[in-house]
Amino acid sequence: MKENITVPSGLINAVIAGYQIALTKTLGRGSAAMTQLLIRDIGQVLEEMLEELGFVPREIKDLGEDMSKAFKMLGISDNVEVIIPGDGVEKDAKYVIKIYDSVFKPAARLLYKKGITFTLSPESFLAAALVRAAIRKVKPDAQVKIKVNPQKSPDEPLEIEVIVR
């Protein structure tokens, strides 16, 4: 897991877009529901993988700062903004994560142009796992739901909403 292998970002974006297109064609509108199921099942796995890479989600102290650090450390983005609601643990608290320069932005733009909702965003899985890890310190039974807002232009950030239930 720790080995450093270089893969062209265009290939990774093509694979992600391909999975999203296949999922959308197979499940239609149900692809969004599938993504929510994945978040519940993959959250713990993502946390374990992040720990292997040297980032320990359960040690998050400042979610905004630590999320930005994780995205940078993983080479996904150098410019992440996190908007944290109130105390962040009340029912239906909505976190907004804006990612300005993600390596996965080409897949999001391509899918938007094709009219496909980008539910398999790697950034969203990472953001949800980190919010989940931070929230579970205070609210162990917390569930998170994600929504990736479509990008209307390449100049806009990828915007992810993470809602705590």
PDB file of C-alpha atoms in Angstrom:
ATOM      1  CA  MET A   1       0.000   0.000   0.000  1.00  0.00           C
ATOM      2  CA  LYS A   2       2.833   2.403   0.754  1.00  0.00           C
ATOM      3  CA  GLU A   3       4.673   1.816  -2.506  1.00  0.00           C
ATOM      4  CA  ASN A   4       4.928   4.917  -4.637  1.00  0.00           C
ATOM      5  CA  ILE A   5       3.717   4.144  -8.155  1.00  0.00           C
ATOM      6  CA  THR A   6       3.063   6.816 -10.752  1.00  0.00           C
ATOM      7  CA  VAL A   7      -0.043   6.434 -12.892  1.00  0.00           C
ATOM      8  CA  PRO A   8      -1.110   9.090 -15.413  1.00  0.00           C
ATOM      9  CA  SER A   9      -3.997  11.116 -14.009  1.00  0.00           C
ATOM     10  CA  GLY A  10      -5.819  10.841 -17.353  1.00  0.00           C
ATOM     11  CA  LEU A  11      -5.946   7.068 -16.938  1.00  0.00           C
ATOM     12  CA  ILE A  12      -7.272   7.310 -13.388  1.00  0.00           C
ATOM     13  CA  ASN A  13      -9.903   9.847 -14.483  1.00  0.00           C
ATOM     14  CA  ALA A  14     -10.939   7.583 -17.371  1.00  0.00           C
ATOM     15  CA  VAL A  15     -11.314   4.592 -15.041  1.00  0.00           C
ATOM     16  CA  ILE A  16     -13.371   6.598 -12.543  1.00  0.00           C
ATOM     17  CA  ALA A  17     -15.586   8.042 -15.294  1.00  0.00           C
ATOM     18  CA  GLY A  18     -15.994   4.556 -16.772  1.00  0.00           C
ATOM     19  CA  TYR A  19     -17.154   3.107 -13.456  1.00  0.00           C
ATOM     20  CA  GLN A  20     -19.574   6.007 -12.993  1.00  0.00           C
ATOM     21  CA  ILE A  21     -21.010   5.600 -16.489  1.00  0.00           C
ATOM     22  CA  ALA A  22     -21.405   1.830 -16.006  1.00  0.00           C
ATOM     23  CA  LEU A  23     -23.018   2.297 -12.596  1.00  0.00           C
ATOM     24  CA  THR A  24     -25.406   4.926 -13.934  1.00  0.00           C
ATOM     25  CA  LYS A  25     -26.375   2.770 -16.940  1.00  0.00           C
ATOM     26  CA  THR A  26     -26.908  -0.248 -14.705  1.00  0.00           C
ATOM     27  CA  LEU A  27     -28.734   1.365 -11.788  1.00  0.00           C
ATOM     28  CA  GLY A  28     -30.039   4.628 -13.226  1.00  0.00           C
ATOM     29  CA  ARG A  29     -31.149   6.918 -10.423  1.00  0.00           C
ATOM     30  CA  GLY A  30     -30.343   4.110  -7.981  1.00  0.00           C
ATOM     31  CA  SER A  31     -26.636   4.800  -8.435  1.00  0.00           C
ATOM     32  CA  ALA A  32     -26.871   7.578  -5.832  1.00  0.00           C
ATOM     33  CA  ALA A  33     -28.353   5.139  -3.303  1.00  0.00           C
ATOM     34  CA  MET A  34     -25.543   2.692  -4.067  1.00  0.00           C
ATOM     35  CA  THR A  35     -23.003   5.397  -3.277  1.00  0.00           C
ATOM     36  CA  GLN A  36     -24.572   6.008   0.130  1.00  0.00           C
ATOM     37  CA  LEU A  37     -24.326   2.271   0.880  1.00  0.00           C
ATOM     38  CA  LEU A  38     -20.679   2.324  -0.173  1.00  0.00           C
ATOM     39  CA  ILE A  39     -19.936   5.162   2.238  1.00  0.00           C
ATOM     40  CA  ARG A  40     -21.190   3.125   5.164  1.00  0.00           C
ATOM     41  CA  ASP A  41     -19.261   0.045   4.073  1.00  0.00           C
ATOM     42  CA  ILE A  42     -16.075   1.686   2.841  1.00  0.00           C
ATOM     43  CA  GLY A  43     -15.597   4.290   5.596  1.00  0.00           C
ATOM     44  CA  GLN A  44     -13.711   1.984   7.949  1.00  0.00           C
ATOM     45  CA  VAL A  45     -11.641   0.529   5.102  1.00  0.00           C
ATOM     46  CA  LEU A  46     -10.638   4.033   3.978  1.00  0.00           C
ATOM     47  CA  GLU A  47      -9.644   4.942   7.522  1.00  0.00           C
ATOM     48  CA  GLU A  48      -7.417   1.850   7.721  1.00  0.00           C
ATOM     49  CA  MET A  49      -5.843   2.618   4.334  1.00  0.00           C
ATOM     50  CA  LEU A  50      -5.149   6.205   5.382  1.00  0.00           C
ATOM     51  CA  GLU A  51      -3.457   4.939   8.547  1.00  0.00           C
ATOM     52  CA  GLU A  52      -1.186   2.728   6.433  1.00  0.00           C
ATOM     53  CA  LEU A  53      -0.210   5.862   4.501  1.00  0.00           C
ATOM     54  CA  GLY A  54       0.634   7.750   7.700  1.00  0.00           C
ATOM     55  CA  PHE A  55      -2.555   9.789   8.223  1.00  0.00           C
ATOM     56  CA  VAL A  56      -4.596   8.673  11.248  1.00  0.00           C
ATOM     57  CA  PRO A  57      -8.226   9.863  10.912  1.00  0.00           C
ATOM     58  CA  ARG A  58      -9.120   9.163  14.540  1.00  0.00           C
ATOM     59  CA  GLU A  59      -6.440  11.686  15.567  1.00  0.00           C
ATOM     60  CA  ILE A  60      -8.159  14.562  13.742  1.00  0.00           C
ATOM     61  CA  LYS A  61      -8.083  17.668  15.907  1.00  0.00           C
ATOM     62  CA  ASP A  62      -9.078  20.411  13.467  1.00  0.00           C
ATOM     63  CA  LEU A  63     -11.220  18.944  10.692  1.00  0.00           C
ATOM     64  CA  GLY A  64     -10.671  21.796   8.237  1.00  0.00           C
ATOM     65  CA  GLU A  65      -6.909  21.832   8.683  1.00  0.00           C
ATOM     66  CA  ASP A  66      -6.521  18.062   8.844  1.00  0.00           C
ATOM     67  CA  MET A  67      -8.734  17.440   5.801  1.00  0.00           C
ATOM     68  CA  SER A  68      -6.702  19.919   3.799  1.00  0.00           C
ATOM     69  CA  LYS A  69      -3.525  18.177   4.987  1.00  0.00           C
ATOM     70  CA  ALA A  70      -4.877  14.736   3.962  1.00  0.00           C
ATOM     71  CA  PHE A  71      -5.842  15.887   0.458  1.00  0.00           C
ATOM     72  CA  LYS A  72      -2.413  17.485   0.021  1.00  0.00           C
ATOM     73  CA  MET A  73      -0.517  14.485   1.433  1.00  0.00           C
ATOM     74  CA  LEU A  74      -2.353  12.138  -0.933  1.00  0.00           C
ATOM     75  CA  GLY A  75      -1.609  14.368  -3.939  1.00  0.00           C
ATOM     76  CA  ILE A  76      -5.300  14.987  -4.645  1.00  0.00           C
ATOM     77  CA  SER A  77      -5.472  18.732  -4.062  1.00  0.00           C
ATOM     78  CA  ASP A  78      -3.449  21.613  -2.672  1.00  0.00           C
ATOM     79  CA  ASN A  79      -6.459  23.878  -2.200  1.00  0.00           C
ATOM     80  CA  VAL A  80      -9.302  22.563  -0.024  1.00  0.00           C
ATOM     81  CA  GLU A  81     -11.779  24.679   1.916  1.00  0.00           C
ATOM     82  CA  VAL A  82     -13.957  23.152   4.632  1.00  0.00           C
ATOM     83  CA  ILE A  83     -17.041  24.932   5.950  1.00  0.00           C
ATOM     84  CA  ILE A  84     -18.043  23.456   9.294  1.00  0.00           C
ATOM     85  CA  PRO A  85     -21.582  24.024  10.611  1.00  0.00           C
ATOM     86  CA  GLY A  86     -22.019  25.238  14.217  1.00  0.00           C
ATOM     87  CA  ASP A  87     -20.775  22.510  16.521  1.00  0.00           C
ATOM     88  CA  GLY A  88     -20.918  20.056  13.602  1.00  0.00           C
ATOM     89  CA  VAL A  89     -22.691  17.245  15.419  1.00  0.00           C
ATOM     90  CA  GLU A  90     -26.296  18.394  15.535  1.00  0.00           C
ATOM     91  CA  LYS A  91     -28.776  16.400  13.459  1.00  0.00           C
ATOM     92  CA  ASP A  92     -28.543  17.201   9.751  1.00  0.00           C
ATOM     93  CA  ALA A  93     -25.366  19.259  10.198  1.00  0.00           C
ATOM     94  CA  LYS A  94     -24.066  20.013   6.700  1.00  0.00           C
ATOM     95  CA  TYR A  95     -20.351  20.267   6.021  1.00  0.00           C
ATOM     96  CA  VAL A  96     -19.316  21.787   2.703  1.00  0.00           C
ATOM     97  CA  ILE A  97     -15.953  20.838   1.250  1.00  0.00           C
ATOM     98  CA  LYS A  98     -14.711  22.832  -1.728  1.00  0.00           C
ATOM     99  CA  ILE A  99     -11.850  21.346  -3.708  1.00  0.00           C
ATOM    100  CA  TYR A 100     -10.326  23.806  -6.139  1.00  0.00           C
ATOM    101  CA  ASP A 101      -7.634  21.841  -7.939  1.00  0.00           C
ATOM    102  CA  SER A 102      -8.346  18.133  -7.664  1.00  0.00           C
ATOM    103  CA  VAL A 103      -6.542  15.655  -9.873  1.00  0.00           C
ATOM    104  CA  PHE A 104      -9.989  14.087 -10.422  1.00  0.00           C
ATOM    105  CA  LYS A 105     -11.602  17.295 -11.704  1.00  0.00           C
ATOM    106  CA  PRO A 106     -11.449  16.137 -15.361  1.00  0.00           C
ATOM    107  CA  ALA A 107     -13.715  13.153 -14.575  1.00  0.00           C
ATOM    108  CA  ALA A 108     -16.238  15.420 -12.829  1.00  0.00           C
ATOM    109  CA  ARG A 109     -16.320  17.834 -15.788  1.00  0.00           C
ATOM    110  CA  LEU A 110     -16.648  15.036 -18.350  1.00  0.00           C
ATOM    111  CA  LEU A 111     -19.534  13.415 -16.473  1.00  0.00           C
ATOM    112  CA  TYR A 112     -21.294  16.752 -16.043  1.00  0.00           C
ATOM    113  CA  LYS A 113     -21.081  17.370 -19.807  1.00  0.00           C
ATOM    114  CA  LYS A 114     -22.657  13.945 -20.385  1.00  0.00           C
ATOM    115  CA  GLY A 115     -25.447  14.716 -17.898  1.00  0.00           C
ATOM    116  CA  ILE A 116     -24.279  12.062 -15.442  1.00  0.00           C
ATOM    117  CA  THR A 117     -24.331  12.724 -11.710  1.00  0.00           C
ATOM    118  CA  PHE A 118     -20.872  12.079 -10.261  1.00  0.00           C
ATOM    119  CA  THR A 119     -21.670   9.883  -7.265  1.00  0.00           C
ATOM    120  CA  LEU A 120     -18.372   7.939  -7.225  1.00  0.00           C
ATOM    121  CA  SER A 121     -16.135  10.957  -6.630  1.00  0.00           C
ATOM    122  CA  PRO A 122     -12.936   9.784  -4.883  1.00  0.00           C
ATOM    123  CA  GLU A 123     -12.776  13.188  -3.169  1.00  0.00           C
ATOM    124  CA  SER A 124     -16.249  12.652  -1.731  1.00  0.00           C
ATOM    125  CA  PHE A 125     -15.377   9.248  -0.289  1.00  0.00           C
ATOM    126  CA  LEU A 126     -12.280  10.694   1.358  1.00  0.00           C
ATOM    127  CA  ALA A 127     -14.146  13.765   2.653  1.00  0.00           C
ATOM    128  CA  ALA A 128     -16.979  11.600   4.016  1.00  0.00           C
ATOM    129  CA  ALA A 129     -14.544   9.214   5.724  1.00  0.00           C
ATOM    130  CA  LEU A 130     -12.707  12.091   7.392  1.00  0.00           C
ATOM    131  CA  VAL A 131     -15.900  13.838   8.534  1.00  0.00           C
ATOM    132  CA  ARG A 132     -17.204  10.488   9.778  1.00  0.00           C
ATOM    133  CA  ALA A 133     -13.997   9.802  11.730  1.00  0.00           C
ATOM    134  CA  ALA A 134     -14.022  13.270  13.305  1.00  0.00           C
ATOM    135  CA  ILE A 135     -17.730  13.159  14.193  1.00  0.00           C
ATOM    136  CA  ARG A 136     -17.627   9.638  15.603  1.00  0.00           C
ATOM    137  CA  LYS A 137     -15.292  10.846  18.350  1.00  0.00           C
ATOM    138  CA  VAL A 138     -18.274  12.821  19.692  1.00  0.00           C
ATOM    139  CA  LYS A 139     -21.209  10.866  18.223  1.00  0.00           C
ATOM    140  CA  PRO A 140     -20.205   7.184  17.765  1.00  0.00           C
ATOM    141  CA  ASP A 141     -23.376   6.182  15.887  1.00  0.00           C
ATOM    142  CA  ALA A 142     -23.192   9.051  13.367  1.00  0.00           C
ATOM    143  CA  GLN A 143     -24.061   8.299   9.752  1.00  0.00           C
ATOM    144  CA  VAL A 144     -22.927  10.506   6.883  1.00  0.00           C
ATOM    145  CA  LYS A 145     -24.568  11.172   3.539  1.00  0.00           C
ATOM    146  CA  ILE A 146     -22.715  12.807   0.665  1.00  0.00           C
ATOM    147  CA  LYS A 147     -23.734  14.824  -2.329  1.00  0.00           C
ATOM    148  CA  VAL A 148     -21.352  15.972  -5.035  1.00  0.00           C
ATOM    149  CA  ASN A 149     -22.629  19.160  -6.623  1.00  0.00           C
ATOM    150  CA  PRO A 150     -22.094  19.289 -10.406  1.00  0.00           C
ATOM    151  CA  GLN A 151     -19.471  21.693 -11.707  1.00  0.00           C
ATOM    152  CA  LYS A 152     -20.826  24.114 -14.254  1.00  0.00           C
ATOM    153  CA  SER A 153     -17.429  25.400 -15.316  1.00  0.00           C
ATOM    154  CA  PRO A 154     -13.765  24.399 -14.936  1.00  0.00           C
ATOM    155  CA  ASP A 155     -13.207  27.515 -12.832  1.00  0.00           C
ATOM    156  CA  GLU A 156     -15.554  26.385 -10.078  1.00  0.00           C
ATOM    157  CA  PRO A 157     -14.428  24.148  -7.228  1.00  0.00           C
ATOM    158  CA  LEU A 158     -15.743  20.628  -6.847  1.00  0.00           C
ATOM    159  CA  GLU A 159     -18.246  21.029  -4.024  1.00  0.00           C
ATOM    160  CA  ILE A 160     -19.106  18.150  -1.740  1.00  0.00           C
ATOM    161  CA  GLU A 161     -21.796  18.269   0.906  1.00  0.00           C
ATOM    162  CA  VAL A 162     -21.474  15.869   3.818  1.00  0.00           C
ATOM    163  CA  ILE A 163     -24.573  15.644   5.998  1.00  0.00           C
ATOM    164  CA  VAL A 164     -24.366  14.064   9.442  1.00  0.00           C
ATOM    165  CA  ARG A 165     -27.401  12.071  10.543  1.00  0.00           C
TER     166      ARG A 165
END
